[in-house]
Amino acid sequence: METVERAGRRVGAAGLLLLCLATAGVGLATSGCRVNENDIHRWESTAHGPDKLRAVLFHDKYDNSLRIEAATSLIRMKPRQGRRVGIGIMVETLATMAPEARQSIVAALVPSIIAELRKPPPVAQPGQPLPPDTSFPYKDAAYAMLTSDRTVIIADEALKEGLKAALIDWAMADFEHRLEDRSQAYGMEQLLRFIGPPAVAGLPKLMTREAKRLDQMASLVAEYGDPTTKEAASANLVSIAKFVTSSEWVDVKKPELQAANAASKLEPTEKQFEAQLAQYQEEELFRVFGSMKKLGGRPSVDFLLGFAANKEQPEKRRQAALAALEGRLDRNNPSDIQRILEIATADAPDVVLDQAFRRVGEMPRELVVEKLYGLFKTDKWKIRRAAAATILKMSTVKHIDEFMSRLPDSKGFAMPEALTYGAAFGDLKEGSPLEALKRHFAAGSAPARTSAIAYYFTFGTTADLPAVKALEGDTTRAPVCEADPDCKWACEVSKEGSNERELREVKTVGEFVQYCIEPAMQDRKPEIEKGEKK
């Protein structure tokens, strides 16, 4: 027995003969093989119904009204083995017709599809499940007709644009439900991508505080929206973020959370409830920040910069705001550069500074490097280290000499700075970092020497020990840092004649080599030697 799909491809006399024979078998045919609407509707659920409906749609011996009804039956036919085979048969049949005949059918069929698409979406009654949405087959049929690669199904431009407009209205009418429905043959994103920017122009209006699919909306606008749509969506995200951080949000959500606790038979203390509410608010805010990160836009960028600079906000939220700015700052906007630098140089928690310097690092080197070098003058070594690390991430080997010349005096220079810079040197491209560093091992300031030698702390192996042995006798005074215990120049070494270890103060560059660098190298084998052991 032939499959439905194979049978559906047969046209012409063979198709008509099959129809007549089938109808004759059930006593419905006369000399003219007459078919009426009752037959059309009944065939929607019979085994060979798709074959018969195709024959009616294809042959011009039938009235146009009957052929339109056959096409509509193919569209609304229930899925067979999980597939809506009728829509494919309908589109394929239209594609095989002569252009004049096809357009005659299409001119009447498309308005009926539009009428179905414009019907109000179903609404759930109190205490009842949401009724099924019967518009999906018509949406799938419309999409299939518009995207047919065999031939142009809808030649009339006005008709085509009218159908696209109806599809846009259909998508916006019940966006969240229709976005996630799995019964449709073509997903919402396919539809919107095909239509282009006009398809998502209505999404900003749906991006409200009640929206449950904010993230997907932001993604669709970011990918397909035009500048005007993106700006409107960005502004709406700001409005939502302001609501989430307001006392109004607390007034709205507090009763909801209390009801949820009661439903779950939870009885948190007042303090526990306040913690619940704060976490709930933070999660809501972070979701909005995630949408802002996807979409960007001037309204969101300005809001996030202002939020991150606000010292009254918790550090975790400020950090999240800066993370949402990734890739969104305008390199050509001096204000963006100035504002992110102000955050990076402010008295802020480490996690906030870290994210701020990450954003600074996304800017063109030539626009920020001098401002970052300016931070070398600060007496806050962690800020200086963050600024220096940012400079090195946007530098190459040729910049090593420049970097060394800008390092501050020994006083206040922390040992973690030297170790951080030494590790960063090894990642520089466009040349050999080690060759460029050698000239700084025994010349220059103590911060420059120790930073250069610290390359071996991360990358040195036992094979490099002879190279650093010569530096053990360097009596140049090591830098001094007393700002906090973490910045001191000291390393753990083994006590002589004991298995115990002790913290030994580093007073010279030579002691830095002996106490800190060489022990790190002694346990690190060269790559070739590692390979031989394997």
Short mmCIF file of C-alpha atoms in Angstrom, two decimals:
data_model
loop_
_atom_site.label_atom_id
_atom_site.label_comp_id
_atom_site.label_asym_id
_atom_site.label_seq_id
_atom_site.Cartn_x
_atom_site.Cartn_y
_atom_site.Cartn_z
CA MET A 1 0.00 0.00 0.00
CA GLU A 2 1.33 3.43 -0.88
CA THR A 3 2.11 5.92 1.83
CA VAL A 4 0.00 9.06 2.22
CA GLU A 5 2.93 11.18 1.11
CA ARG A 6 3.54 9.14 -2.03
CA ALA A 7 -0.12 9.01 -2.91
CA GLY A 8 -0.33 12.74 -2.28
CA ARG A 9 2.17 13.40 -5.06
CA ARG A 10 0.04 11.89 -7.79
CA VAL A 11 -1.88 14.36 -9.89
CA GLY A 12 -3.81 14.51 -13.13
CA ALA A 13 -5.94 11.71 -14.48
CA ALA A 14 -4.62 9.09 -12.09
CA GLY A 15 -5.60 11.25 -9.12
CA LEU A 16 -9.06 11.87 -10.52
CA LEU A 17 -9.55 8.18 -11.25
CA LEU A 18 -8.60 7.30 -7.67
CA LEU A 19 -11.12 9.84 -6.39
CA CYS A 20 -13.94 8.57 -8.57
CA LEU A 21 -13.25 4.93 -7.78
CA ALA A 22 -13.08 5.65 -4.07
CA THR A 23 -16.32 7.59 -4.03
CA ALA A 24 -18.01 4.97 -6.21
CA GLY A 25 -17.06 2.35 -3.66
CA VAL A 26 -19.14 4.08 -1.02
CA GLY A 27 -22.10 4.84 -3.28
CA LEU A 28 -21.43 8.60 -3.63
CA ALA A 29 -20.48 8.84 -7.29
CA THR A 30 -22.76 9.38 -10.24
CA SER A 31 -21.83 9.84 -13.87
CA GLY A 32 -20.24 13.18 -13.03
CA CYS A 33 -18.36 11.92 -9.95
CA ARG A 34 -20.16 14.55 -7.91
CA VAL A 35 -18.62 15.63 -4.58
CA ASN A 36 -20.14 17.92 -1.98
CA GLU A 37 -18.95 19.65 1.18
CA ASN A 38 -20.09 16.76 3.35
CA ASP A 39 -17.70 14.51 1.45
CA ILE A 40 -14.89 17.04 1.87
CA HIS A 41 -15.38 17.23 5.64
CA ARG A 42 -15.71 13.47 6.01
CA TRP A 43 -12.48 12.83 4.12
CA GLU A 44 -10.55 14.81 6.69
CA SER A 45 -10.60 11.72 8.92
CA THR A 46 -10.54 8.82 6.45
CA ALA A 47 -7.49 6.79 5.47
CA HIS A 48 -7.41 7.92 1.84
CA GLY A 49 -8.95 11.30 2.57
CA PRO A 50 -5.77 13.27 1.74
CA ASP A 51 -5.66 11.68 -1.73
CA LYS A 52 -9.27 12.60 -2.43
CA LEU A 53 -8.94 16.13 -1.09
CA ARG A 54 -5.90 16.67 -3.26
CA ALA A 55 -7.76 15.52 -6.32
CA VAL A 56 -10.61 17.95 -5.62
CA LEU A 57 -8.19 20.80 -5.05
CA PHE A 58 -6.25 20.04 -8.22
CA HIS A 59 -8.97 19.48 -10.84
CA ASP A 60 -10.80 22.41 -12.41
CA LYS A 61 -13.95 20.32 -12.99
CA TYR A 62 -14.91 21.21 -9.41
CA ASP A 63 -16.29 24.56 -8.38
CA ASN A 64 -13.79 26.94 -6.83
CA SER A 65 -15.77 26.99 -3.59
CA LEU A 66 -15.39 23.21 -3.30
CA ARG A 67 -11.68 23.39 -4.12
CA ILE A 68 -11.19 26.06 -1.47
CA GLU A 69 -13.01 23.85 1.00
CA ALA A 70 -10.72 20.95 0.08
CA ALA A 71 -7.65 23.14 0.70
CA THR A 72 -9.06 24.27 4.04
CA SER A 73 -9.74 20.67 5.03
CA LEU A 74 -6.14 19.75 4.23
CA ILE A 75 -5.01 22.59 6.51
CA ARG A 76 -7.19 21.76 9.50
CA MET A 77 -6.87 17.98 9.14
CA LYS A 78 -5.71 16.38 12.38
CA PRO A 79 -2.10 15.19 12.50
CA ARG A 80 -1.38 11.71 11.23
CA GLN A 81 1.41 9.89 13.04
CA GLY A 82 2.27 13.19 14.65
CA ARG A 83 2.58 15.11 11.36
CA ARG A 84 0.23 17.54 9.66
CA VAL A 85 0.52 15.88 6.27
CA GLY A 86 -2.40 17.84 4.88
CA ILE A 87 -0.53 21.18 4.83
CA GLY A 88 2.34 19.72 2.82
CA ILE A 89 -0.09 18.10 0.36
CA MET A 90 -2.01 21.36 -0.01
CA VAL A 91 1.12 23.43 -0.75
CA GLU A 92 2.55 20.80 -3.10
CA THR A 93 -0.72 20.58 -4.99
CA LEU A 94 -0.88 24.34 -5.43
CA ALA A 95 2.72 24.28 -6.69
CA THR A 96 1.83 21.79 -9.45
CA MET A 97 -1.02 23.89 -10.84
CA ALA A 98 -0.78 26.25 -13.77
CA PRO A 99 -0.10 29.81 -12.49
CA GLU A 100 -3.52 31.16 -13.54
CA ALA A 101 -5.41 28.34 -11.86
CA ARG A 102 -3.27 28.52 -8.77
CA GLN A 103 -3.77 32.25 -8.30
CA SER A 104 -7.51 31.84 -8.68
CA ILE A 105 -7.50 29.42 -5.75
CA VAL A 106 -5.00 31.41 -3.71
CA ALA A 107 -6.95 34.65 -4.12
CA ALA A 108 -9.85 33.07 -2.24
CA LEU A 109 -7.87 30.80 0.11
CA VAL A 110 -5.57 33.44 1.60
CA PRO A 111 -8.39 35.69 2.89
CA SER A 112 -9.94 32.69 4.63
CA ILE A 113 -6.58 31.92 6.28
CA ILE A 114 -6.25 35.56 7.32
CA ALA A 115 -9.70 35.44 8.86
CA GLU A 116 -8.70 32.42 10.96
CA LEU A 117 -5.44 34.09 12.04
CA ARG A 118 -7.29 37.20 13.18
CA LYS A 119 -9.70 35.35 15.46
CA PRO A 120 -9.16 36.24 19.14
CA PRO A 121 -6.94 33.74 20.97
CA PRO A 122 -8.72 31.36 23.35
CA VAL A 123 -9.27 32.50 26.92
CA ALA A 124 -9.43 30.18 29.92
CA GLN A 125 -12.60 30.30 31.95
CA PRO A 126 -12.37 30.31 35.77
CA GLY A 127 -11.52 26.84 36.98
CA GLN A 128 -11.17 25.51 33.44
CA PRO A 129 -8.09 24.66 31.36
CA LEU A 130 -7.17 26.88 28.44
CA PRO A 131 -9.14 25.80 25.34
CA PRO A 132 -7.09 24.54 22.38
CA ASP A 133 -5.81 27.19 19.97
CA THR A 134 -7.15 26.18 16.54
CA SER A 135 -5.14 28.83 14.70
CA PHE A 136 -1.82 26.97 14.57
CA PRO A 137 -2.57 24.94 11.40
CA TYR A 138 -3.49 28.15 9.57
CA LYS A 139 -0.27 29.81 10.72
CA ASP A 140 1.74 26.79 9.56
CA ALA A 141 -0.07 26.76 6.23
CA ALA A 142 0.55 30.47 5.72
CA TYR A 143 4.24 30.06 6.50
CA ALA A 144 4.55 27.04 4.19
CA MET A 145 2.86 28.92 1.34
CA LEU A 146 5.09 31.96 1.77
CA THR A 147 8.32 29.99 1.98
CA SER A 148 7.72 27.35 -0.73
CA ASP A 149 10.97 26.83 -2.63
CA ARG A 150 9.32 24.95 -5.50
CA THR A 151 7.45 27.88 -6.96
CA VAL A 152 5.86 31.15 -5.92
CA ILE A 153 2.56 30.16 -4.36
CA ILE A 154 1.32 33.70 -3.68
CA ALA A 155 2.25 35.94 -6.61
CA ASP A 156 0.07 38.90 -5.69
CA GLU A 157 2.20 41.24 -3.54
CA ALA A 158 -0.76 42.85 -1.82
CA LEU A 159 -2.10 39.44 -0.85
CA LYS A 160 1.34 38.37 0.35
CA GLU A 161 1.82 41.47 2.48
CA GLY A 162 -1.67 41.11 3.91
CA LEU A 163 -0.86 37.56 4.97
CA LYS A 164 2.42 38.66 6.57
CA ALA A 165 0.62 41.40 8.47
CA ALA A 166 -1.91 38.88 9.74
CA LEU A 167 0.90 36.57 10.85
CA ILE A 168 2.54 39.42 12.78
CA ASP A 169 -0.74 40.28 14.49
CA TRP A 170 -1.29 36.60 15.24
CA ALA A 171 2.13 36.32 16.89
CA MET A 172 1.65 39.43 19.01
CA ALA A 173 -1.95 38.55 20.01
CA ASP A 174 -0.89 35.77 22.40
CA PHE A 175 2.87 35.80 22.13
CA GLU A 176 3.90 33.93 25.25
CA HIS A 177 1.52 30.99 24.76
CA ARG A 178 2.15 30.77 21.04
CA LEU A 179 5.91 31.02 21.49
CA GLU A 180 6.13 27.84 23.55
CA ASP A 181 3.45 25.70 21.87
CA ARG A 182 5.08 22.50 20.63
CA SER A 183 2.30 21.41 18.29
CA GLN A 184 3.21 23.90 15.57
CA ALA A 185 5.23 22.68 12.60
CA TYR A 186 7.17 25.93 12.33
CA GLY A 187 8.36 27.68 15.47
CA MET A 188 7.70 31.29 16.30
CA GLU A 189 11.35 32.19 15.75
CA GLN A 190 11.28 30.74 12.23
CA LEU A 191 8.25 32.87 11.46
CA LEU A 192 9.71 36.08 12.85
CA ARG A 193 13.05 35.51 11.16
CA PHE A 194 11.36 35.07 7.80
CA ILE A 195 9.29 38.24 8.09
CA GLY A 196 12.18 40.30 9.49
CA PRO A 197 12.21 43.54 11.53
CA PRO A 198 8.48 44.33 11.18
CA ALA A 199 7.69 41.02 12.88
CA VAL A 200 9.24 42.08 16.19
CA ALA A 201 8.27 45.76 16.12
CA GLY A 202 5.37 45.00 18.47
CA LEU A 203 7.43 43.14 21.07
CA PRO A 204 8.53 46.17 23.12
CA LYS A 205 4.88 46.79 24.08
CA LEU A 206 4.73 43.24 25.43
CA MET A 207 7.89 43.69 27.51
CA THR A 208 6.14 44.64 30.71
CA ARG A 209 6.59 43.80 34.39
CA GLU A 210 4.05 40.97 33.97
CA ALA A 211 5.86 39.35 31.00
CA LYS A 212 7.04 35.80 31.64
CA ARG A 213 9.15 35.43 28.48
CA LEU A 214 11.19 38.60 28.79
CA ASP A 215 14.45 36.85 27.96
CA GLN A 216 13.14 35.37 24.71
CA MET A 217 11.61 38.69 23.72
CA ALA A 218 14.92 40.46 24.29
CA SER A 219 16.75 37.85 22.22
CA LEU A 220 14.32 38.17 19.31
CA VAL A 221 14.47 41.97 19.30
CA ALA A 222 18.27 41.87 19.56
CA GLU A 223 18.52 39.57 16.54
CA TYR A 224 15.77 40.84 14.26
CA GLY A 225 14.72 44.29 15.48
CA ASP A 226 15.58 47.56 13.79
CA PRO A 227 17.25 50.36 15.82
CA THR A 228 13.95 51.98 16.79
CA THR A 229 12.53 48.69 18.09
CA LYS A 230 15.72 47.91 20.00
CA GLU A 231 15.74 51.31 21.65
CA ALA A 232 12.10 50.97 22.72
CA ALA A 233 12.71 47.49 24.12
CA SER A 234 15.80 48.68 25.97
CA ALA A 235 13.83 51.52 27.56
CA ASN A 236 11.12 49.10 28.66
CA LEU A 237 13.72 46.84 30.30
CA VAL A 238 14.92 49.85 32.29
CA SER A 239 11.36 50.51 33.46
CA ILE A 240 11.05 46.90 34.59
CA ALA A 241 14.40 47.02 36.42
CA LYS A 242 13.36 50.19 38.23
CA PHE A 243 10.14 48.50 39.29
CA VAL A 244 11.96 45.40 40.57
CA THR A 245 14.24 47.55 42.74
CA SER A 246 11.39 49.67 44.11
CA SER A 247 9.27 49.46 47.25
CA GLU A 248 6.28 48.94 44.97
CA TRP A 249 7.73 45.58 43.92
CA VAL A 250 8.01 44.61 47.58
CA ASP A 251 4.38 45.62 48.21
CA VAL A 252 3.23 43.50 45.25
CA LYS A 253 5.38 40.43 45.81
CA LYS A 254 5.25 40.21 49.58
CA PRO A 255 1.66 38.87 49.70
CA GLU A 256 2.45 36.48 46.83
CA LEU A 257 5.42 35.03 48.70
CA GLN A 258 3.39 34.75 51.90
CA ALA A 259 0.68 32.86 50.00
CA ALA A 260 3.29 30.55 48.45
CA ASN A 261 4.73 29.78 51.88
CA ALA A 262 1.27 29.04 53.23
CA ALA A 263 0.52 26.74 50.30
CA SER A 264 3.76 24.88 50.96
CA LYS A 265 3.05 24.82 54.71
CA LEU A 266 6.18 26.81 55.44
CA GLU A 267 6.40 29.09 58.45
CA PRO A 268 9.61 31.14 58.13
CA THR A 269 10.62 33.53 60.86
CA GLU A 270 10.46 37.24 60.10
CA LYS A 271 14.18 37.29 59.40
CA GLN A 272 13.96 34.22 57.16
CA PHE A 273 11.05 35.75 55.27
CA GLU A 274 12.99 38.97 54.67
CA ALA A 275 15.87 36.87 53.32
CA GLN A 276 13.44 35.00 51.06
CA LEU A 277 12.04 38.23 49.73
CA ALA A 278 15.50 39.73 49.13
CA GLN A 279 16.61 36.63 47.23
CA TYR A 280 13.42 36.65 45.17
CA GLN A 281 13.98 40.30 44.30
CA GLU A 282 17.60 39.68 43.38
CA GLU A 283 16.70 36.79 41.11
CA GLU A 284 14.10 38.93 39.36
CA LEU A 285 16.61 41.74 38.92
CA PHE A 286 19.28 39.43 37.56
CA ARG A 287 16.82 38.09 34.98
CA VAL A 288 16.22 41.64 33.78
CA PHE A 289 19.98 42.26 33.70
CA GLY A 290 20.33 39.12 31.57
CA SER A 291 17.83 40.51 29.07
CA MET A 292 19.68 43.84 29.05
CA LYS A 293 22.92 42.04 28.29
CA LYS A 294 21.35 40.35 25.27
CA LEU A 295 19.74 43.49 23.94
CA GLY A 296 21.99 46.38 24.96
CA GLY A 297 20.78 49.82 23.87
CA ARG A 298 21.54 53.25 25.25
CA PRO A 299 18.78 53.23 27.91
CA SER A 300 20.02 49.93 29.38
CA VAL A 301 23.69 50.92 29.21
CA ASP A 302 23.07 54.20 31.01
CA PHE A 303 20.97 52.48 33.67
CA LEU A 304 23.53 49.73 34.28
CA LEU A 305 26.41 52.20 34.55
CA GLY A 306 24.46 54.27 37.05
CA PHE A 307 23.41 51.20 39.02
CA ALA A 308 26.97 49.87 39.17
CA ALA A 309 28.26 53.23 40.41
CA ASN A 310 25.68 53.37 43.22
CA LYS A 311 27.50 52.51 46.46
CA GLU A 312 24.19 51.96 48.23
CA GLN A 313 23.49 48.88 46.13
CA PRO A 314 24.78 45.49 47.35
CA GLU A 315 28.09 44.50 45.78
CA LYS A 316 26.62 41.37 44.18
CA ARG A 317 24.05 43.46 42.33
CA ARG A 318 26.65 46.02 41.25
CA GLN A 319 28.82 43.20 39.99
CA ALA A 320 25.90 41.74 38.02
CA ALA A 321 25.15 45.14 36.46
CA LEU A 322 28.75 45.42 35.24
CA ALA A 323 28.67 41.86 33.93
CA ALA A 324 25.54 42.73 31.92
CA LEU A 325 27.51 45.53 30.23
CA GLU A 326 29.86 43.04 28.60
CA GLY A 327 30.33 44.08 24.98
CA ARG A 328 27.72 46.83 25.31
CA LEU A 329 29.78 49.94 26.04
CA ASP A 330 30.21 52.31 23.10
CA ARG A 331 33.88 52.58 22.18
CA ASN A 332 33.16 55.84 20.41
CA ASN A 333 31.38 57.40 23.37
CA PRO A 334 33.78 59.29 25.69
CA SER A 335 31.11 59.31 28.39
CA ASP A 336 30.98 55.50 28.50
CA ILE A 337 34.77 55.32 28.85
CA GLN A 338 34.84 57.98 31.54
CA ARG A 339 32.03 56.44 33.57
CA ILE A 340 33.47 52.93 33.55
CA LEU A 341 36.90 54.28 34.53
CA GLU A 342 35.31 56.20 37.40
CA ILE A 343 33.78 52.97 38.69
CA ALA A 344 37.09 51.15 38.29
CA THR A 345 38.96 53.78 40.29
CA ALA A 346 36.35 54.22 43.01
CA ASP A 347 36.50 52.81 46.50
CA ALA A 348 34.53 49.67 45.71
CA PRO A 349 34.57 45.98 46.68
CA ASP A 350 37.03 43.77 44.79
CA VAL A 351 34.30 41.95 42.86
CA VAL A 352 32.98 45.27 41.57
CA LEU A 353 36.44 46.51 40.60
CA ASP A 354 37.19 43.24 38.85
CA GLN A 355 34.13 43.55 36.61
CA ALA A 356 34.77 47.24 36.02
CA PHE A 357 38.30 46.59 34.79
CA ARG A 358 37.00 43.78 32.58
CA ARG A 359 34.76 46.31 30.87
CA VAL A 360 37.63 48.80 30.60
CA GLY A 361 39.63 46.05 28.93
CA GLU A 362 37.06 45.89 26.13
CA MET A 363 37.86 49.44 25.10
CA PRO A 364 40.50 50.28 22.45
CA ARG A 365 43.95 50.36 24.05
CA GLU A 366 44.81 53.78 22.73
CA LEU A 367 41.73 55.31 24.38
CA VAL A 368 42.27 54.01 27.90
CA VAL A 369 45.92 53.05 28.37
CA GLU A 370 47.08 56.45 29.61
CA LYS A 371 44.19 56.65 32.05
CA LEU A 372 45.11 53.19 33.32
CA TYR A 373 48.77 54.13 33.66
CA GLY A 374 47.56 57.12 35.68
CA LEU A 375 46.24 54.66 38.26
CA PHE A 376 49.81 53.48 38.92
CA LYS A 377 50.14 56.56 41.14
CA THR A 378 47.50 55.34 43.58
CA ASP A 379 48.57 53.99 46.95
CA LYS A 380 45.93 51.24 46.64
CA TRP A 381 47.95 48.37 45.26
CA LYS A 382 44.93 46.19 44.35
CA ILE A 383 43.54 48.92 42.10
CA ARG A 384 46.99 49.39 40.56
CA ARG A 385 47.28 45.63 40.00
CA ALA A 386 43.86 45.50 38.33
CA ALA A 387 44.77 48.46 36.10
CA ALA A 388 48.13 46.93 35.19
CA ALA A 389 46.63 43.52 34.46
CA THR A 390 44.08 45.21 32.19
CA ILE A 391 46.88 47.00 30.33
CA LEU A 392 48.79 43.76 29.81
CA LYS A 393 45.70 41.97 28.48
CA MET A 394 45.47 44.54 25.69
CA SER A 395 49.24 44.64 25.05
CA THR A 396 51.82 42.65 23.05
CA VAL A 397 55.51 41.87 23.60
CA LYS A 398 56.54 45.22 22.12
CA HIS A 399 54.82 47.00 25.03
CA ILE A 400 56.90 45.36 27.79
CA ASP A 401 59.51 48.15 27.93
CA GLU A 402 56.79 50.79 28.07
CA PHE A 403 55.04 48.93 30.89
CA MET A 404 58.23 48.53 32.93
CA SER A 405 59.04 52.22 32.63
CA ARG A 406 55.68 53.16 34.12
CA LEU A 407 55.79 50.95 37.21
CA PRO A 408 55.78 52.94 40.48
CA ASP A 409 58.59 53.33 43.02
CA SER A 410 59.46 50.48 45.36
CA LYS A 411 57.52 51.87 48.29
CA GLY A 412 54.06 50.37 48.37
CA PHE A 413 54.70 47.94 45.49
CA ALA A 414 53.19 44.59 46.51
CA MET A 415 54.64 41.16 45.89
CA PRO A 416 51.32 39.87 44.44
CA GLU A 417 51.70 42.61 41.83
CA ALA A 418 55.05 41.26 40.65
CA LEU A 419 53.71 37.68 40.51
CA THR A 420 50.60 38.79 38.61
CA TYR A 421 52.59 40.75 36.04
CA GLY A 422 55.10 37.92 35.59
CA ALA A 423 52.28 35.52 34.75
CA ALA A 424 50.67 38.02 32.37
CA PHE A 425 53.94 38.56 30.49
CA GLY A 426 53.95 34.91 29.45
CA ASP A 427 50.63 35.33 27.62
CA LEU A 428 51.76 38.25 25.46
CA LYS A 429 51.73 37.65 21.71
CA GLU A 430 53.77 38.83 18.73
CA GLY A 431 57.21 37.94 19.97
CA SER A 432 59.14 36.15 22.72
CA PRO A 433 58.22 37.51 26.17
CA LEU A 434 61.30 35.94 27.76
CA GLU A 435 63.70 37.59 25.33
CA ALA A 436 62.07 40.97 25.95
CA LEU A 437 62.22 40.46 29.74
CA LYS A 438 65.88 39.46 29.98
CA ARG A 439 67.08 43.07 29.79
CA HIS A 440 65.01 43.84 32.90
CA PHE A 441 66.41 41.03 35.09
CA ALA A 442 69.41 43.01 36.29
CA ALA A 443 68.57 46.58 35.32
CA GLY A 444 65.91 49.08 36.22
CA SER A 445 63.84 49.58 39.34
CA ALA A 446 63.15 46.85 41.87
CA PRO A 447 59.47 46.62 40.80
CA ALA A 448 60.58 46.15 37.18
CA ARG A 449 63.25 43.57 38.06
CA THR A 450 61.02 41.50 40.31
CA SER A 451 58.13 41.62 37.83
CA ALA A 452 60.41 40.40 35.05
CA ILE A 453 61.95 37.64 37.17
CA ALA A 454 58.44 36.61 38.31
CA TYR A 455 57.89 35.28 34.78
CA TYR A 456 59.76 32.19 35.99
CA PHE A 457 57.40 31.80 38.98
CA THR A 458 54.65 30.73 36.55
CA PHE A 459 56.54 29.50 33.49
CA GLY A 460 60.00 28.50 34.74
CA THR A 461 61.05 24.84 34.94
CA THR A 462 64.04 22.96 36.32
CA ALA A 463 65.74 23.57 32.99
CA ASP A 464 65.67 27.32 33.69
CA LEU A 465 67.26 27.12 37.14
CA PRO A 466 70.78 27.90 35.88
CA ALA A 467 69.48 31.14 34.34
CA VAL A 468 68.09 32.41 37.64
CA LYS A 469 70.96 31.15 39.81
CA ALA A 470 73.01 34.08 38.57
CA LEU A 471 70.46 36.45 40.10
CA GLU A 472 70.73 35.07 43.65
CA GLY A 473 73.44 37.58 44.48
CA ASP A 474 71.45 40.67 43.43
CA THR A 475 71.50 42.90 46.50
CA THR A 476 69.06 45.47 45.09
CA ARG A 477 66.55 46.26 47.83
CA ALA A 478 63.22 44.57 47.29
CA PRO A 479 60.13 46.78 47.32
CA VAL A 480 58.41 47.40 50.63
CA CYS A 481 54.65 47.16 51.15
CA GLU A 482 52.95 47.49 54.51
CA ALA A 483 49.42 48.40 53.44
CA ASP A 484 48.09 45.02 54.53
CA PRO A 485 49.41 41.49 55.26
CA ASP A 486 48.57 40.32 51.72
CA CYS A 487 51.01 42.73 50.08
CA LYS A 488 54.15 41.93 52.07
CA TRP A 489 57.33 40.60 50.50
CA ALA A 490 57.69 37.20 52.13
CA CYS A 491 57.62 33.55 51.07
CA GLU A 492 57.36 30.24 52.84
CA VAL A 493 60.60 28.25 52.97
CA SER A 494 61.68 25.05 54.71
CA LYS A 495 63.29 25.43 58.09
CA GLU A 496 66.88 24.28 58.03
CA GLY A 497 67.13 20.73 59.38
CA SER A 498 63.34 20.41 59.72
CA ASN A 499 60.28 19.39 57.72
CA GLU A 500 58.46 22.45 58.96
CA ARG A 501 58.05 25.60 56.92
CA GLU A 502 58.37 29.23 57.94
CA LEU A 503 57.57 32.60 56.41
CA ARG A 504 60.80 34.35 55.42
CA GLU A 505 60.87 38.09 54.73
CA VAL A 506 62.26 39.07 51.31
CA LYS A 507 64.68 41.98 51.64
CA THR A 508 66.54 41.86 48.32
CA VAL A 509 65.94 40.83 44.73
CA GLY A 510 68.34 37.91 45.29
CA GLU A 511 66.27 36.67 48.22
CA PHE A 512 63.14 36.94 46.07
CA VAL A 513 64.83 34.56 43.64
CA GLN A 514 65.94 32.15 46.37
CA TYR A 515 62.85 32.12 48.58
CA CYS A 516 60.05 32.52 46.03
CA ILE A 517 61.08 31.84 42.44
CA GLU A 518 63.41 28.84 42.59
CA PRO A 519 61.13 26.71 44.85
CA ALA A 520 58.31 27.16 42.35
CA MET A 521 60.60 26.07 39.50
CA GLN A 522 62.02 22.99 41.22
CA ASP A 523 58.77 21.05 41.04
CA ARG A 524 58.05 21.94 37.42
CA LYS A 525 59.59 19.67 34.78
CA PRO A 526 60.26 20.78 31.18
CA GLU A 527 57.64 19.71 28.63
CA ILE A 528 60.13 17.45 26.78
CA GLU A 529 60.99 15.64 29.99
CA LYS A 530 57.31 15.21 30.78
CA GLY A 531 56.80 13.65 27.38
CA GLU A 532 59.68 11.20 27.88
CA LYS A 533 58.16 10.03 31.16
CA LYS A 534 54.87 9.35 29.46
#
